Amino acid sequence: MVCRIVVLISGSGSNLQALIDKLDRQHGEIVAVLSNRPEAFGLERARRAGIETLVLNHRDYPDRESFDRAMISTLDALQPDLLILAGFMRILTPEFVSHYHGRLLNIHPSLLPKYKGLHTHKRALEAGDSEHGATVHFVTEELDGGPLVVQARVPVIAGDTPESLAERVQYQEHVLYPLTMNLFASGRLRLIDSRACLDNEPLGARGIEPEQID
Ligand code: GRF
């Protein structure tokens, strides 16, 4: 059975592009890309790849709950096995998150649990960290707090700016996210009893590094 994947975006969609380019088509299909912003460039990337695009503008809804309910009905019609948040810049309601429990992945530009939330590159530089990175995790109700799957480290170099650091972190994101998607699509990655498991073995609290995966 092919895993039906929907990618949710709000912006440029460079991660979406990596997902499209590196999808293991034997196990997965990106059936649609949904954006909450009509002008998101990622929609253009999806169209070029022949993928269905959907726009649900959060500004058309009176509150977060009604927006998320509209998303649930739109997404459920697609019968997704996996939802991938790829720069989707909306906080999701507990109702949405629990509805897709075990089927919802996010990528965050930091070595979680460090630097949840925004401006992660600037915060890592201000703290004088020697390394920074990106993390893919299952989404739970705690913002940027669900079980970690994979994490990639990036050294901080003298003279780094938030922009230069972001560029190197994004390069790693484009490795991590397709890898995770393909592990899920092939059935090797699952959320079991609230723990991320690879080949039925629970991963450690910090997840796994890409080099450790065969
Ligand atoms: C990525 O850096 C990701 O970590 C964060 O949002 C950014 C999305 O970038 N959640 P893009 O739209 O995939 O280029």
Short mmCIF file of C-alpha atoms and ligand atoms in Angstrom, two decimals:
data_model
loop_
_atom_site.label_atom_id
_atom_site.label_comp_id
_atom_site.label_asym_id
_atom_site.label_seq_id
_atom_site.Cartn_x
_atom_site.Cartn_y
_atom_site.Cartn_z
CA MET A 1 0.00 0.00 0.00
CA VAL A 2 1.32 3.42 -0.95
CA CYS A 3 1.44 5.98 1.88
CA ARG A 4 -0.74 9.00 1.09
CA ILE A 5 1.19 12.12 2.08
CA VAL A 6 -0.05 15.71 2.37
CA VAL A 7 2.44 18.55 2.91
CA LEU A 8 1.36 21.74 4.69
CA ILE A 9 3.25 24.95 3.94
CA SER A 10 3.09 28.71 4.41
CA GLY A 11 6.07 29.97 2.44
CA SER A 12 8.93 29.29 0.09
CA GLY A 13 8.69 25.52 0.35
CA SER A 14 12.35 24.62 -0.01
CA ASN A 15 11.67 21.66 2.28
CA LEU A 16 8.68 20.73 0.13
CA GLN A 17 10.98 20.75 -2.88
CA ALA A 18 13.38 18.36 -1.16
CA LEU A 19 10.44 16.10 -0.24
CA ILE A 20 9.22 16.07 -3.85
CA ASP A 21 12.69 15.43 -5.26
CA LYS A 22 13.66 12.66 -2.85
CA LEU A 23 10.33 10.86 -2.37
CA ASP A 24 10.60 7.09 -2.45
CA ARG A 25 7.81 6.58 -4.98
CA GLN A 26 7.64 2.88 -4.34
CA HIS A 27 6.21 3.59 -0.88
CA GLY A 28 4.75 7.09 -0.93
CA GLU A 29 2.81 9.63 -2.94
CA ILE A 30 2.41 13.33 -2.17
CA VAL A 31 -1.30 13.60 -2.93
CA ALA A 32 -1.67 17.32 -2.15
CA VAL A 33 0.02 20.43 -0.81
CA LEU A 34 -2.04 22.73 1.39
CA SER A 35 -1.10 26.33 2.18
CA ASN A 36 -2.72 28.83 4.52
CA ARG A 37 -1.19 31.62 2.38
CA PRO A 38 -2.38 31.99 -1.21
CA GLU A 39 0.91 33.64 -2.25
CA ALA A 40 3.19 30.90 -0.88
CA PHE A 41 5.83 30.05 -3.48
CA GLY A 42 5.66 26.42 -2.42
CA LEU A 43 2.29 26.20 -4.22
CA GLU A 44 4.10 26.94 -7.46
CA ARG A 45 6.63 24.21 -6.71
CA ALA A 46 3.76 21.75 -6.18
CA ARG A 47 2.04 22.78 -9.44
CA ARG A 48 5.27 22.30 -11.37
CA ALA A 49 5.47 18.79 -9.94
CA GLY A 50 1.87 18.07 -10.94
CA ILE A 51 0.66 17.86 -7.33
CA GLU A 52 -2.82 19.05 -6.33
CA THR A 53 -2.74 22.35 -4.42
CA LEU A 54 -5.20 23.60 -1.84
CA VAL A 55 -5.44 26.99 -0.16
CA LEU A 56 -7.26 27.56 3.09
CA ASN A 57 -6.64 31.12 4.16
CA HIS A 58 -6.73 31.39 7.95
CA ARG A 59 -7.86 35.02 7.56
CA ASP A 60 -11.18 33.78 6.21
CA TYR A 61 -12.01 32.16 9.55
CA PRO A 62 -13.06 33.92 12.78
CA ASP A 63 -10.79 31.88 15.05
CA ARG A 64 -8.17 29.16 15.23
CA GLU A 65 -10.72 26.46 16.10
CA SER A 66 -12.89 27.04 13.04
CA PHE A 67 -9.83 27.25 10.77
CA ASP A 68 -8.47 23.97 12.10
CA ARG A 69 -11.87 22.28 11.73
CA ALA A 70 -12.00 23.40 8.10
CA MET A 71 -8.51 21.98 7.62
CA ILE A 72 -9.54 18.67 9.16
CA SER A 73 -12.48 18.29 6.80
CA THR A 74 -10.39 19.27 3.77
CA LEU A 75 -7.54 16.97 4.75
CA ASP A 76 -9.73 14.02 5.75
CA ALA A 77 -11.25 14.04 2.27
CA LEU A 78 -7.74 13.22 1.01
CA GLN A 79 -7.45 10.22 3.37
CA PRO A 80 -3.88 11.04 4.39
CA ASP A 81 -1.64 8.48 6.08
CA LEU A 82 0.95 11.16 6.84
CA LEU A 83 0.83 14.94 7.21
CA ILE A 84 4.11 16.82 6.93
CA LEU A 85 4.40 20.35 8.30
CA ALA A 86 7.04 22.04 6.15
CA GLY A 87 7.24 25.66 7.25
CA PHE A 88 3.54 25.77 8.15
CA MET A 89 3.48 28.87 10.31
CA ARG A 90 0.32 28.30 12.32
CA ILE A 91 -0.05 26.95 15.83
CA LEU A 92 -2.39 23.97 15.66
CA THR A 93 -5.27 23.33 18.06
CA PRO A 94 -5.19 20.30 20.38
CA GLU A 95 -8.19 19.00 18.42
CA PHE A 96 -6.21 19.02 15.17
CA VAL A 97 -3.12 17.49 16.73
CA SER A 98 -5.00 14.67 18.44
CA HIS A 99 -7.03 13.97 15.29
CA TYR A 100 -3.78 13.22 13.43
CA HIS A 101 -1.94 11.59 16.33
CA GLY A 102 0.93 9.48 15.03
CA ARG A 103 0.52 10.85 11.49
CA LEU A 104 1.89 14.38 11.94
CA LEU A 105 5.54 15.39 11.51
CA ASN A 106 7.25 18.76 11.91
CA ILE A 107 10.75 20.08 11.25
CA HIS A 108 12.22 22.65 13.57
CA PRO A 109 15.43 24.63 13.02
CA SER A 110 17.19 23.87 16.31
CA LEU A 111 18.56 21.00 18.32
CA LEU A 112 15.37 20.39 20.24
CA PRO A 113 14.62 20.56 23.12
CA LYS A 114 16.73 23.72 22.79
CA TYR A 115 15.12 26.82 21.27
CA LYS A 116 11.48 25.97 20.78
CA GLY A 117 9.57 28.71 18.97
CA LEU A 118 10.94 31.42 16.69
CA HIS A 119 14.31 33.10 15.94
CA THR A 120 16.28 29.97 16.73
CA HIS A 121 19.44 30.93 14.77
CA LYS A 122 19.73 34.30 16.47
CA ARG A 123 19.16 32.72 19.88
CA ALA A 124 21.83 30.05 19.31
CA LEU A 125 24.34 32.73 18.26
CA GLU A 126 23.51 34.98 21.20
CA ALA A 127 23.98 32.07 23.58
CA GLY A 128 27.45 31.44 22.13
CA ASP A 129 26.60 27.84 21.17
CA SER A 130 29.28 25.93 19.31
CA GLU A 131 26.71 23.85 17.45
CA HIS A 132 23.18 24.26 16.18
CA GLY A 133 20.99 22.16 13.91
CA ALA A 134 17.60 20.86 12.91
CA THR A 135 15.19 18.29 14.30
CA VAL A 136 12.28 16.30 12.88
CA HIS A 137 9.71 15.26 15.45
CA PHE A 138 6.21 13.87 15.78
CA VAL A 139 3.78 16.60 16.70
CA THR A 140 2.01 16.48 20.01
CA GLU A 141 0.08 19.15 21.86
CA GLU A 142 3.21 20.77 23.25
CA LEU A 143 4.63 23.30 20.74
CA ASP A 144 7.85 21.86 19.23
CA GLY A 145 7.72 19.28 22.02
CA GLY A 146 6.77 15.89 20.54
CA PRO A 147 9.01 12.78 20.37
CA LEU A 148 12.18 13.45 18.38
CA VAL A 149 12.93 11.36 15.30
CA VAL A 150 16.11 12.64 13.67
CA GLN A 151 18.46 15.45 14.45
CA ALA A 152 21.38 16.89 12.45
CA ARG A 153 24.13 19.02 13.95
CA VAL A 154 25.70 22.03 12.29
CA PRO A 155 28.84 23.69 13.67
CA VAL A 156 28.66 27.39 14.44
CA ILE A 157 31.53 29.16 12.64
CA ALA A 158 33.23 32.38 13.75
CA GLY A 159 31.54 35.32 12.03
CA ASP A 160 28.24 33.45 11.49
CA THR A 161 25.13 35.58 11.14
CA PRO A 162 21.60 34.26 11.66
CA GLU A 163 21.35 34.15 7.85
CA SER A 164 24.56 32.20 7.23
CA LEU A 165 23.70 29.76 10.00
CA ALA A 166 20.14 29.36 8.69
CA GLU A 167 21.49 28.47 5.26
CA ARG A 168 23.62 25.62 6.62
CA VAL A 169 20.78 24.41 8.85
CA GLN A 170 18.39 24.38 5.88
CA TYR A 171 20.83 22.29 3.88
CA GLN A 172 20.59 19.68 6.65
CA GLU A 173 16.79 20.00 6.79
CA HIS A 174 16.66 19.02 3.14
CA VAL A 175 18.47 15.80 4.05
CA LEU A 176 16.57 15.03 7.26
CA TYR A 177 13.01 15.57 6.14
CA PRO A 178 12.95 13.36 3.02
CA LEU A 179 14.77 10.66 5.00
CA THR A 180 12.10 10.77 7.71
CA MET A 181 9.24 10.86 5.20
CA ASN A 182 10.60 7.79 3.43
CA LEU A 183 11.10 5.90 6.70
CA PHE A 184 7.48 6.57 7.61
CA ALA A 185 6.16 5.75 4.14
CA SER A 186 7.94 2.39 4.14
CA GLY A 187 6.46 1.55 7.55
CA ARG A 188 9.78 1.58 9.44
CA LEU A 189 8.99 4.69 11.50
CA ARG A 190 5.98 4.80 13.79
CA LEU A 191 4.75 6.52 16.94
CA ILE A 192 4.01 3.73 19.42
CA ASP A 193 2.81 4.51 22.95
CA SER A 194 3.92 8.12 22.46
CA ARG A 195 7.46 7.08 21.54
CA ALA A 196 9.05 7.38 18.13
CA CYS A 197 10.06 3.86 17.05
CA LEU A 198 12.29 2.77 14.19
CA ASP A 199 11.85 -0.87 13.18
CA ASN A 200 9.77 -1.28 16.36
CA GLU A 201 12.65 -0.11 18.59
CA PRO A 202 12.03 3.08 20.60
CA LEU A 203 14.44 5.89 19.73
CA GLY A 204 16.28 7.73 22.49
CA ALA A 205 15.10 11.06 23.85
CA ARG A 206 17.20 12.92 21.27
CA GLY A 207 16.11 10.76 18.35
CA ILE A 208 18.72 9.45 15.96
CA GLU A 209 21.34 11.01 13.68
CA PRO A 210 20.99 10.37 9.94
CA GLU A 211 24.34 8.53 9.76
CA GLN A 212 23.00 5.93 12.23
CA ILE A 213 20.20 4.82 9.89
CA ASP A 214 20.81 1.96 7.41
C1 GRF B 1 12.31 25.74 7.80
O1 GRF B 1 13.49 26.33 8.23
C2 GRF B 1 11.70 24.94 8.91
O2 GRF B 1 12.62 24.48 9.85
C3 GRF B 1 10.77 25.90 9.58
O3 GRF B 1 10.29 26.71 8.54
C4 GRF B 1 11.25 26.78 7.49
C5 GRF B 1 10.54 26.51 6.20
O4 GRF B 1 11.33 26.80 5.09
N1 GRF B 1 9.75 25.16 10.30
P1 GRF B 1 10.83 26.37 3.63
O5 GRF B 1 9.49 27.04 3.37
O6 GRF B 1 10.74 24.89 3.59
O7 GRF B 1 11.88 26.91 2.70
#
